[in-house]
């Protein structure tokens, strides 16, 4: 008789199962276009040169130890991370109305934001406030908000499968009809999984409706720098909303743009009306942190803080980021060109129009299954591919496989 | 704008424009708040006896030699930074479980435990509390010893559990209220969760003796209670890893299917790296797989997967015989220094002329000492002597050194005579 006799087997998280299946595949031609981690042209993980440099600095510094960080994290990390998102000269920073919580990756930042909102936003412990996530979105968004207690997590129209682009009318329509004070999770750039971002003009339209209807802005920024190769360009939407006077949250991840995936480096940036509001919000964030992880891990945050706060290292980092973004752009251009040259049915412009790590190919579930089973090319059932999985050595195989799949499987 | 309940201070018009007008200022954390106050104090004689972080005899943070060596080893390997699995680093979780249960544990051999890497002890308790909340439908009640670590209560409450207490500390003896504990345990409803501190009870430093643990284990089994062990100080209590894990291993041998939280913050000095483990001892390997799948479902929306650095260091130490040996010596060394400080504090109090009984300072075990000081005495000790500690009279012995133990004794005597 067991206390846990009734515990059912949970279905595995899809993206990790995909990686496991890839690992077990004996086909030498196999390609992993699943998990969102950067790969070099040799198909290898890449520890950024600047990261290696700073790690050595940390090891050599005898003043450093492994003592607890404050509950909200390393102060120099929090402030420099927020500056990255909002810009050095952000009016909100100058007006002293920005706060931050160092968190365990982007997921941790979303979690802290969600837990806070459930307790303190739109009343106290109001679990009925609707939370809108894009259709489609990173699948974990749903769980983060549901586990924080929100009972009503709904999709907002975003991806237009037919035209393979943004469903702006649908998006704006959902903003117009959402109950007031609803929370909207917006992807700051390089939308996951579609790679489709609103243009500046489209963002302005979104902001106008959100302001008028008093909707809460919660940005998820996991790819700053990674999308266009330029930090400021990728932060345009976040900064625009700040200039429009929004109070908002921005969950930042340094997993991809610093390649620090397993060190769990994230930051929840809070923009509020004034310093007093920030102070009180942070004091309540501390309570939530204390019952979740007490204080965050020091290694990754220290590394990022040193990099962001040292001029030459900061420059080197931006360069490393551009290297990654440029390779992705090159693979996009190359894949699109090859599919066009092959005469693959359909249009493939979306591959170069989309931005960031992912591309929503438009392949349907049957075609995806074919790719996996017959070609050992692993991608998500949604048709999402990680551009980083493409290399100059495998891109021909992948292009030909997509061609064959589209032609033979409907 | 959102209608607000009236609240203090800020101009109402400003608050009205903000989403957060109704957010009250949260009270400072009672334990970590002590450190903040200490930092602000300018007295050259000030002592921080608040947070349980080990200090050497110069009052400095101590980075273990085995940790430095492990770091050098790791650096030389040029590893990548790819995401860990949701359940963490395999090398770590295996050795973490082994450390707690013993290398020859039948549980490990049969694979009927699931151990996941967690964000130190707090993260482990958080996952445990939420796992029980979700899957232990038989009871919402968690019984904590009176007193317990302050953070236990909000962690379980936040997970939706109901907090209850059982007698533990006897203020009249500054020792263990064995009969009171047995009496309270005998009345606990079946299937309730009982929290036990594996060793070096926090905050009192009072641990049951092995014979007492045996009786507790028997009674807990009779009452059919779910045991949640919190082991944050393995090695730190007696200086001996196996001795400190005795209670955990005894309960398992007696057939209890425990859940266990472990922290490597103190015994490896890895505080800020956040290294911990959560273990569920199941019926069999098949059940362990099911439980594992559900733990992952809990973890993914919290932080996706745990941080690598600290776990890698801990795993390296645990799995490299030379480093493991050094570690055991260093843990022994830390525990010994604490024991010596206890002896010196008691001796100094006697020398000061105190007629009170300070035996408990020596009898209590681990990092903390429940002095028996009342809140007013604590306040005086802080105000007049700049000695910082928590209001419950708890001091962290780790903050005591051979240079300040005399001053501490002087202050304690002054406020208690």
XYZ file of C-alpha atoms in Angstrom, chain A residues 124-388:
265
model
C -5.949 40.203 -3.958
C -5.544 36.555 -4.923
C -7.789 37.132 -7.893
C -7.360 33.896 -9.819
C -10.064 34.814 -12.267
C -8.096 37.523 -14.067
C -7.759 36.205 -17.625
C -4.208 35.576 -18.805
C -3.753 35.691 -22.552
C -0.931 33.900 -24.297
C -0.351 33.964 -28.051
C -1.677 31.194 -30.305
C 0.754 29.479 -30.572
C 3.220 30.235 -27.803
C 6.027 28.601 -25.862
C 4.088 25.766 -24.291
C 5.423 26.386 -20.785
C 3.655 29.770 -20.619
C 0.398 27.983 -19.962
C 1.786 25.952 -17.061
C 3.600 28.877 -15.464
C 0.446 30.919 -15.134
C -1.833 27.987 -14.343
C 0.489 26.827 -11.554
C 0.544 30.352 -10.149
C -3.170 29.877 -9.635
C -4.720 31.576 -12.629
C -7.843 29.684 -13.640
C -8.388 31.353 -16.989
C -5.428 31.113 -19.344
C -6.583 31.754 -22.899
C -5.067 32.151 -26.353
C -5.032 35.390 -28.326
C -4.951 35.174 -32.101
C -1.468 35.577 -33.424
C -0.324 33.219 -36.150
C -2.129 33.137 -39.434
C -1.374 29.646 -40.777
C -2.783 30.393 -44.196
C -0.771 33.460 -44.998
C 2.090 32.303 -42.729
C 2.318 35.616 -40.961
C 0.868 37.729 -38.168
C -2.912 37.724 -37.776
C -2.971 41.393 -36.830
C -6.722 41.821 -37.145
C -7.293 38.782 -34.946
C -4.724 39.987 -32.411
C -6.217 43.469 -32.197
C -9.675 41.978 -32.090
C -8.820 39.848 -29.074
C -7.302 42.887 -27.373
C -10.530 44.798 -27.943
C -12.749 42.071 -26.524
C -10.549 40.938 -23.628
C -12.034 41.748 -20.233
C -10.461 44.895 -18.777
C -7.305 44.311 -16.771
C -6.601 41.020 -18.511
C -2.922 40.077 -18.554
C -1.256 39.704 -21.947
C 2.022 37.832 -22.395
C 3.839 39.496 -25.275
C 6.989 38.173 -26.933
C 9.431 41.085 -27.014
C 11.120 39.813 -30.184
C 11.824 36.576 -32.079
C 8.448 35.072 -31.259
C 8.658 31.491 -30.111
C 7.675 29.323 -31.979
C 6.667 31.282 -35.082
C 9.589 33.693 -35.483
C 6.993 36.242 -36.567
C 7.141 39.641 -34.872
C 4.822 42.627 -35.253
C 6.332 45.586 -37.115
C 6.843 48.860 -35.277
C 3.583 50.217 -36.605
C 1.779 47.051 -35.561
C 3.255 47.251 -32.047
C 2.008 50.822 -31.812
C -1.472 49.654 -32.647
C -1.254 46.926 -30.008
C -0.072 49.433 -27.419
C -2.905 51.817 -28.212
C -5.556 49.212 -27.561
C -3.829 47.909 -24.431
C -3.625 51.379 -22.977
C -7.233 52.192 -23.759
C -8.542 48.909 -22.368
C -6.265 48.845 -19.312
C -4.676 45.527 -20.173
C -1.556 44.387 -18.307
C 1.692 44.219 -20.282
C 3.915 41.224 -19.493
C 6.825 40.958 -21.902
C 8.765 37.744 -22.334
C 12.217 38.678 -23.631
C 14.279 35.530 -24.169
C 16.141 36.473 -27.340
C 17.320 40.050 -27.051
C 20.236 40.474 -29.401
C 19.601 37.117 -30.954
C 16.860 38.249 -33.293
C 18.474 40.986 -35.366
C 21.970 40.843 -33.908
C 21.407 44.264 -32.338
C 20.351 44.629 -28.675
C 18.617 47.955 -29.137
C 16.696 46.916 -32.227
C 15.425 43.818 -30.466
C 14.270 45.882 -27.468
C 12.287 48.369 -29.533
C 8.863 47.090 -28.516
C 9.674 46.949 -24.793
C 11.087 50.479 -24.855
C 8.199 51.823 -26.882
C 5.712 50.589 -24.304
C 7.755 52.284 -21.575
C 7.615 55.606 -23.418
C 3.864 55.186 -23.634
C 3.728 55.199 -19.844
C 2.830 51.568 -19.165
C 3.520 49.911 -15.844
C 4.724 46.480 -16.866
C 6.791 43.385 -16.266
C 9.534 42.120 -18.545
C 10.897 38.618 -17.987
C 14.423 38.466 -19.321
C 16.485 35.397 -20.083
C 20.239 35.327 -20.589
C 20.203 31.656 -21.538
C 20.497 32.212 -25.262
C 22.199 35.571 -25.722
C 24.905 34.651 -23.218
C 24.805 30.922 -23.941
C 24.431 30.406 -20.192
C 21.577 27.939 -20.491
C 22.368 25.760 -17.509
C 23.356 28.525 -15.104
C 19.756 29.803 -15.047
C 20.303 33.508 -15.429
C 17.178 35.588 -15.643
C 15.797 38.912 -14.514
C 12.291 40.177 -13.916
C 12.292 43.884 -14.735
C 9.488 45.870 -13.153
C 8.456 49.281 -14.436
C 6.070 51.100 -12.125
C 4.589 54.548 -11.702
C 7.165 55.706 -9.139
C 9.879 54.593 -6.718
C 7.482 54.032 -3.839
C 5.441 51.572 -5.839
C 8.611 49.791 -6.931
C 9.764 49.523 -3.331
C 6.540 47.962 -2.116
C 6.335 45.602 -5.074
C 9.890 44.408 -4.465
C 9.196 43.829 -0.781
C 6.375 41.490 -1.730
C 8.469 39.823 -4.394
C 10.933 38.973 -1.623
C 8.223 37.045 0.194
C 7.515 34.976 -2.893
C 11.192 34.353 -3.569
C 11.747 33.266 0.015
C 9.244 30.386 -0.211
C 10.430 29.287 -3.662
C 14.218 29.368 -3.736
C 15.236 31.794 -0.908
C 17.895 33.502 -3.023
C 19.129 32.928 -6.582
C 22.307 31.160 -7.819
C 25.354 33.385 -7.940
C 27.642 32.060 -10.673
C 25.751 33.037 -13.825
C 24.573 36.385 -12.525
C 28.072 37.334 -11.475
C 29.355 36.428 -14.900
C 26.748 38.539 -16.677
C 27.190 41.464 -14.300
C 30.957 41.583 -14.817
C 30.473 41.415 -18.584
C 27.803 44.110 -18.766
C 29.662 46.443 -16.446
C 33.103 46.241 -18.081
C 33.372 48.222 -21.313
C 35.663 45.919 -23.333
C 33.840 42.804 -22.173
C 30.495 44.359 -23.009
C 31.735 45.147 -26.520
C 33.070 41.630 -26.911
C 29.767 40.190 -25.782
C 27.798 42.219 -28.308
C 30.146 40.919 -30.941
C 29.622 37.298 -29.834
C 25.862 37.832 -29.962
C 26.121 39.207 -33.471
C 28.145 36.159 -34.503
C 25.302 33.899 -33.419
C 22.583 36.020 -34.983
C 24.506 36.303 -38.243
C 24.917 32.554 -38.570
C 21.179 32.101 -38.081
C 20.457 34.722 -40.731
C 22.838 32.959 -43.083
C 21.095 29.618 -42.573
C 17.720 31.237 -43.179
C 18.855 32.747 -46.446
C 20.507 29.529 -47.492
C 17.515 27.300 -46.727
C 15.126 29.594 -48.492
C 17.381 29.776 -51.556
C 17.736 26.000 -51.731
C 14.012 25.350 -51.447
C 13.388 27.858 -54.156
C 16.043 26.307 -56.367
C 14.501 22.868 -55.822
C 11.149 24.264 -56.850
C 9.549 23.031 -53.638
C 5.803 23.649 -53.830
C 4.514 26.593 -51.811
C 6.125 29.878 -50.875
C 9.173 29.926 -48.602
C 9.685 33.641 -48.060
C 8.550 33.233 -44.493
C 11.820 31.528 -43.730
C 13.763 34.738 -44.308
C 11.010 37.009 -43.070
C 10.790 35.258 -39.733
C 13.302 36.199 -37.128
C 15.286 34.617 -34.319
C 16.065 31.030 -33.543
C 12.860 29.452 -34.758
C 10.973 29.090 -37.951
C 7.428 27.900 -38.347
C 7.904 25.950 -41.518
C 4.237 25.328 -42.183
C 4.780 21.562 -42.281
C 1.741 19.728 -40.952
C 1.854 16.940 -38.338
C 1.878 14.204 -40.965
C 4.713 15.827 -42.784
C 6.573 16.281 -39.521
C 6.150 12.608 -38.744
C 7.524 11.742 -42.169
C 10.540 13.952 -41.629
C 11.278 12.251 -38.325
C 10.559 8.660 -39.295
C 11.840 8.606 -42.856
C 14.574 11.228 -42.814
C 15.679 11.275 -39.138
C 15.159 15.014 -39.059
C 13.708 15.926 -35.686
C 11.379 18.882 -35.372
C 8.372 19.783 -33.257
C 4.902 18.551 -34.250
C 3.964 22.183 -34.838
C 6.408 22.346 -37.717
C 8.796 24.496 -35.690
C 12.463 24.156 -36.549
C 15.457 25.523 -34.720
C 17.543 27.295 -37.348
C 20.608 26.706 -35.172
